[in-house]
Amino acid sequence: MASEMAEAIRQLTQEKGISEESVKLTIENMLKAAYKRTYGTSDNAVVKFADDMSDVAIYSRKTIVDGVYDPVMEMELEEALKLSPECEVGDEIDILEDPKKFDRSAVATGKQTAHQALSESFKDNLYNEYKTKIGEIIIGYYQREHNGNIYVDLGKVEGILPAKYQSPREKYEKNDRIKALIVDLKRTATGLQLVLSRSDPEFVRSIVELEVPEVYDKTVEIYKVVRDAGYRTKIAVYSNREDVDPVGACVGLKGVRIQNVIRELYGEKIDILKYDADPTVFIKNALSPAEVDRVLILDEGKKQALAIVQDSQFSLAIGKQGQNVRLANRLCDWSIDVKTVDQAAEMDLSEIETRKAAQNLFSDGVEEEYDEITTLAELPGIDARTVEILNAAGIEDIEKFMNAVEDGSIKSVEGLSDESVAAVNKIINDTVEFIDEDEASFESGAQEPSGEEEDEEEYSCPECGAKITFGMTKCPACGVEIEFKEDAE
């Protein structure tokens, strides 16, 4: 039969979740602390446990000497021979110590050390256990209230439901059951404390997951939840299967599932609506329970939209103190302006729609108009080292590079190989279009240079022989001045 110590260790490991090694280390430190308090040092203290953890003993490890100077650390050979006839000077021998001989202060020191160690070990184990549960639902019981904060009994740990995380609808009394979301974990002087919330939108998400199997198994997914705790929640859902209605799955047969969620939220209103990638459709859905006639996108970049409703639906779309449209704004991440049909008639909607149509029609062209490449560094896929060599030689622009290739001066650039020149040429031919205007410009997107130059007659510089074109006043290679004159014929 195991001793009382073995039974105590078993209880600590099973009930407190403390490992056996931690318990052994704590007992060892406790005995060594008492030993040190008695003898002034614990350097020679040795703690040994029985194999079945039924007993523990502490020994003084002493060196055998011929002439003792420190009785705590040393032992006379004559005394040692009485314990072991085979010992010699220089050997070490373990002498069993009786903890009962430790003075009272030493025992108190050992107990305090053990208590602190076990307490810290227990806190660490709890912290590691609960830190992975942040974002999960937990159930506890109302314990007390102080300064508006509610303290919840969670068994192993204490929970706190701060006033800012409470719903204004909810009131609790002693031993009331409380289901809440774990949002934080704190160490306090008295132990570990879980920070709980019943106002967080994620709390509603977790409740819906518990009530709706299709949400739990990801057949139906929640796109976003927005909430004005205690009053109204909007939940956008979508289905990963065409044969499953996401809204119907969340509402349940005769509204059973959603009623369970509402009951948990003490009667808070909940709108379940379908998410849609089209912002006009999504905004319509988000303004439910109001019926929206039309949604116009005013500015897609700034995410501004106009929702037009009938007069009878206007107050419903806005909601009490603007609550419904405010939640719809947060759900869609759009700024939604709600107008009645009469109010919209006073606005020039035709201009808005025309401008929108024009933007859609010419948006691609506008982008291309400004997608201009002039420098070598802007070319896609160009080698950075090649750009650095060309820039050092004063060739930064595409135009300068092409001129240097034509007149052959590119070969004089130190560190630039023929392969690098060919690679740059290929990138230019693949990505740059040359357009003849008053001044040469370069726009990305085309693959062939403009064909107009092909029809121009070619000329050579009379000084260096470099290629020149009609209208030039100077040779790009040698700089000699050039003048073109018409043939007398």
Short mmCIF file of C-alpha atoms in Angstrom, two decimals, residues 57 60 62 123 159 288 305 347 412 464 488:
data_model
loop_
_atom_site.label_atom_id
_atom_site.label_comp_id
_atom_site.label_asym_id
_atom_site.label_seq_id
_atom_site.Cartn_x
_atom_site.Cartn_y
_atom_site.Cartn_z
CA ALA A 57 15.00 10.99 2.07
CA SER A 60 24.48 14.98 3.48
CA LYS A 62 30.51 14.49 2.88
CA LYS A 123 -0.69 28.64 -12.63
CA GLY A 159 -13.70 34.76 -14.97
CA SER A 288 -33.13 44.09 -44.60
CA ALA A 305 -23.52 53.91 -52.73
CA MET A 347 -31.14 64.18 -57.84
CA SER A 412 32.19 50.70 -75.72
CA CYS A 464 31.30 58.79 -89.17
CA ALA A 488 18.17 70.56 -107.66
#
